[in-house]
Amino acid sequence: MSAEETLAPADGLAAVAALRRLADRLEDSAVERALRAGWSRPQVAEALAVTRQAIHKKHAGRLAAAGVQPRRR
Amino acid sequence: MTQGEHEARQDHSATIEAHHLLLAIADHQGATAGRLLSEVGLDRSGVRAALDREFEHSLTAAGVSAAFHLPPAGRRPKPPGIGASAKLALERAFTAVRKKDVDSAHLLAGILRARVGTVPRALALAGVDREALLTRTQTA
């Protein structure tokens, strides 16, 4: 039996909201670690199955502030 | 709002949500709204604990544990925008009074009017009667 079948609507919706928050935090952390470990931005984008533009839009400012230098291809 | 923005940044959130405003209000025990929260046992750390509990509770419902260690990421340099839940709370606060007259008690009432979402769930888990607190906020 899947979790979705047994969850009350309020719990199901709250679980989605909580998972989104968790995924956002995990993404911030994982992207930063990958770049610090020498991954290029296109590689990070491909691993996340998103476009390079999406990575740039979401993380460029934060990473520059955190002192992570973009590695040129 | 400035404090809410600070809370959102601390939370690594791209948006200011209603629960960030609630944390900011709870941090100001000198104001009426902060005092009302402290009367039901919610200072800033009490609100934080209730929110953390709601987060874990909701994840557990989906079979996910948040217990693993998440290495800290850099803070977002851009100011967070207003999220959907904070927008609703502000709209609900503004329905009662003119814009320039909104104080922290009105804002708290606006937050407490939400029947669904993170804040009411966190309050329920903390054993706080949301309706009763809302009534006290409106008569304060």
Coordinates of C-alpha atoms in Angstrom, one line a residue:
Chain A
M1 CA 0.0 0.0 0.0
S2 CA 1.5 3.4 -1.0
A3 CA 1.8 6.3 1.4
E4 CA -0.6 8.3 -0.7
E5 CA -3.4 5.7 -0.3
T6 CA -3.3 5.9 3.5
L7 CA -2.7 9.7 4.0
A8 CA -5.4 12.1 4.9
P9 CA -5.6 15.0 2.4
A10 CA -4.1 17.5 4.9
D11 CA -1.2 15.2 5.7
G12 CA -0.6 14.4 2.0
L13 CA -0.5 18.1 1.0
A14 CA 1.7 19.0 4.0
A15 CA 4.1 16.2 3.1
V16 CA 4.4 17.7 -0.4
A17 CA 5.2 21.1 1.1
A18 CA 7.7 19.6 3.5
L19 CA 9.4 17.5 0.8
R20 CA 9.7 20.6 -1.4
R21 CA 11.4 22.5 1.4
L22 CA 13.7 19.5 2.1
A23 CA 14.5 19.1 -1.6
D24 CA 15.4 22.9 -1.9
R25 CA 17.7 22.7 1.1
L26 CA 19.3 19.4 -0.2
E27 CA 19.8 21.0 -3.7
D28 CA 21.5 24.1 -2.3
S29 CA 23.9 21.9 -0.3
A30 CA 24.5 19.3 -3.0
V31 CA 25.2 21.9 -5.7
E32 CA 27.6 23.8 -3.6
R33 CA 29.5 20.6 -2.6
A34 CA 29.7 19.4 -6.2
L35 CA 31.1 22.8 -7.4
R36 CA 33.6 22.9 -4.5
A37 CA 34.6 19.3 -5.5
G38 CA 35.4 20.5 -9.0
W39 CA 32.2 19.7 -11.0
S40 CA 31.4 22.1 -13.8
R41 CA 28.0 23.8 -13.9
P42 CA 26.9 21.9 -17.0
Q43 CA 27.8 18.7 -15.3
V44 CA 25.7 19.7 -12.2
A45 CA 22.8 20.7 -14.4
E46 CA 22.9 17.4 -16.3
A47 CA 23.1 15.4 -13.0
L48 CA 20.0 17.3 -11.7
A49 CA 18.3 16.9 -15.1
V50 CA 17.7 20.7 -15.4
T51 CA 19.1 23.3 -17.8
R52 CA 22.3 25.3 -17.2
Q53 CA 20.1 28.4 -17.2
A54 CA 18.0 27.0 -14.3
I55 CA 21.2 26.3 -12.3
H56 CA 22.5 29.8 -13.0
K57 CA 19.2 31.5 -12.1
K58 CA 18.7 29.6 -8.9
H59 CA 22.3 29.4 -7.5
A60 CA 24.7 31.9 -9.2
G61 CA 24.2 34.7 -6.7
R62 CA 24.3 32.6 -3.7
L63 CA 27.4 30.7 -4.8
A64 CA 29.3 33.9 -5.7
A65 CA 28.5 35.2 -2.2
A66 CA 29.7 31.9 -0.7
G67 CA 33.0 32.2 -2.6
V68 CA 32.5 29.3 -5.0
Q69 CA 34.3 30.2 -8.2
P70 CA 32.6 29.0 -11.4
R71 CA 34.8 26.7 -13.4
R72 CA 35.0 27.5 -17.0
R73 CA 34.5 24.7 -19.5
Chain B
M1 CA 8.5 42.4 7.7
T2 CA 12.2 43.2 8.1
Q3 CA 12.5 40.6 10.9
G4 CA 10.5 38.2 8.8
E5 CA 13.0 38.6 6.0
H6 CA 15.8 37.9 8.4
E7 CA 14.1 34.7 9.6
A8 CA 13.6 33.6 5.9
R9 CA 17.3 34.1 5.2
Q10 CA 18.3 32.2 8.3
D11 CA 16.0 29.4 7.1
H12 CA 17.7 29.4 3.7
S13 CA 14.4 30.1 2.2
A14 CA 14.0 32.0 -1.1
T15 CA 10.7 33.4 0.1
I16 CA 9.2 34.9 3.3
E17 CA 6.4 32.6 4.5
A18 CA 3.8 33.0 7.2
H19 CA 5.9 30.9 9.6
H20 CA 8.8 33.3 9.2
L21 CA 6.5 36.2 10.2
L22 CA 5.3 34.1 13.2
L23 CA 9.0 33.6 14.3
A24 CA 9.6 37.3 14.0
I25 CA 6.5 38.2 16.1
A26 CA 7.5 35.6 18.7
D27 CA 10.9 37.2 19.0
H28 CA 9.3 40.5 20.1
Q29 CA 8.0 39.8 23.6
G30 CA 7.6 43.5 24.3
A31 CA 4.8 43.9 21.7
T32 CA 1.2 42.8 22.2
A33 CA 1.4 40.0 19.7
G34 CA 4.6 38.6 21.2
R35 CA 3.1 38.7 24.6
L36 CA 0.0 36.8 23.4
L37 CA 2.2 34.1 22.0
S38 CA 4.3 33.9 25.1
E39 CA 1.1 33.4 27.1
V40 CA 0.5 30.1 25.3
G41 CA 4.1 29.1 25.8
L42 CA 5.4 30.2 22.4
D43 CA 8.6 32.3 22.5
R44 CA 10.8 32.3 19.5
S45 CA 12.4 28.9 20.3
G46 CA 9.0 27.5 21.1
V47 CA 7.7 28.4 17.6
R48 CA 10.9 27.1 16.1
A49 CA 10.5 23.8 17.9
A50 CA 6.8 23.5 16.8
L51 CA 7.8 24.3 13.1
D52 CA 10.6 21.7 13.2
R53 CA 8.2 19.1 14.6
E54 CA 5.6 19.9 11.9
F55 CA 8.4 19.5 9.2
E56 CA 9.5 16.1 10.6
H57 CA 5.9 15.0 11.1
S58 CA 4.9 15.8 7.6
L59 CA 8.0 14.2 6.1
T60 CA 7.4 11.1 8.2
A61 CA 3.8 10.9 6.9
A62 CA 5.4 10.4 3.4
G63 CA 7.9 7.9 4.7
V64 CA 10.8 10.2 4.6
S65 CA 13.2 10.9 7.5
A66 CA 14.9 14.3 7.8
A67 CA 17.3 12.9 10.4
F68 CA 20.3 12.8 8.0
H69 CA 22.9 15.5 8.3
L70 CA 22.6 18.3 5.8
P71 CA 25.9 20.2 5.3
P72 CA 25.2 23.9 5.5
A73 CA 25.0 25.8 2.2
G74 CA 25.8 29.5 1.7
R75 CA 23.1 32.0 2.4
R76 CA 21.2 33.6 -0.4
P77 CA 22.5 37.1 -1.1
K78 CA 19.3 38.3 -2.8
P79 CA 16.5 39.5 -0.4
P80 CA 13.8 36.8 -0.2
G81 CA 10.5 37.7 -1.9
I82 CA 7.1 37.5 -0.3
G83 CA 5.8 33.9 -0.4
A84 CA 2.2 32.8 -0.9
S85 CA 1.4 32.1 2.7
A86 CA 2.8 35.5 4.0
K87 CA 0.9 37.3 1.2
L88 CA -2.3 35.7 2.4
A89 CA -1.5 36.6 6.1
L90 CA -0.9 40.2 5.1
E91 CA -4.2 40.3 3.0
R92 CA -6.1 38.9 6.0
A93 CA -4.4 41.4 8.3
F94 CA -5.4 44.3 6.0
T95 CA -9.0 43.4 5.7
A96 CA -9.6 44.4 9.4
V97 CA -7.8 47.8 9.3
R98 CA -6.4 50.4 7.0
K99 CA -2.9 49.7 5.7
K100 CA -1.1 52.3 7.8
D101 CA -2.8 51.1 11.0
V102 CA -1.6 47.4 10.8
D103 CA 0.4 46.5 13.9
S104 CA 1.9 43.2 15.0
A105 CA -1.4 42.0 16.6
H106 CA -3.2 42.5 13.3
L107 CA -0.5 40.6 11.5
L108 CA -0.7 37.8 14.1
A109 CA -4.4 37.6 13.6
G110 CA -3.8 37.5 9.8
I111 CA -1.4 34.6 10.3
L112 CA -3.8 32.8 12.7
R113 CA -6.7 33.0 10.3
A114 CA -5.1 30.3 8.1
R115 CA -6.9 27.1 8.7
V116 CA -4.6 25.0 6.6
G117 CA -0.8 25.0 6.0
T118 CA 2.4 24.9 8.0
V119 CA 1.4 27.3 10.8
P120 CA -1.9 25.8 11.9
R121 CA -0.3 22.3 11.8
A122 CA 2.6 23.4 13.9
L123 CA 0.3 25.1 16.4
A124 CA -1.8 22.0 16.6
L125 CA 1.2 19.8 17.2
A126 CA 2.3 22.2 20.0
G127 CA -1.1 21.8 21.6
V128 CA -2.1 25.5 21.0
D129 CA -5.8 26.3 20.4
R130 CA -5.5 28.4 17.3
E131 CA -9.1 29.7 17.4
A132 CA -8.9 30.7 21.0
L133 CA -5.6 32.5 20.4
L134 CA -7.1 34.3 17.4
T135 CA -10.0 35.5 19.5
R136 CA -7.6 36.8 22.1
T137 CA -5.6 38.5 19.4
Q138 CA -8.7 40.3 18.1
T139 CA -9.8 41.5 21.6
A140 CA -6.3 42.6 22.6

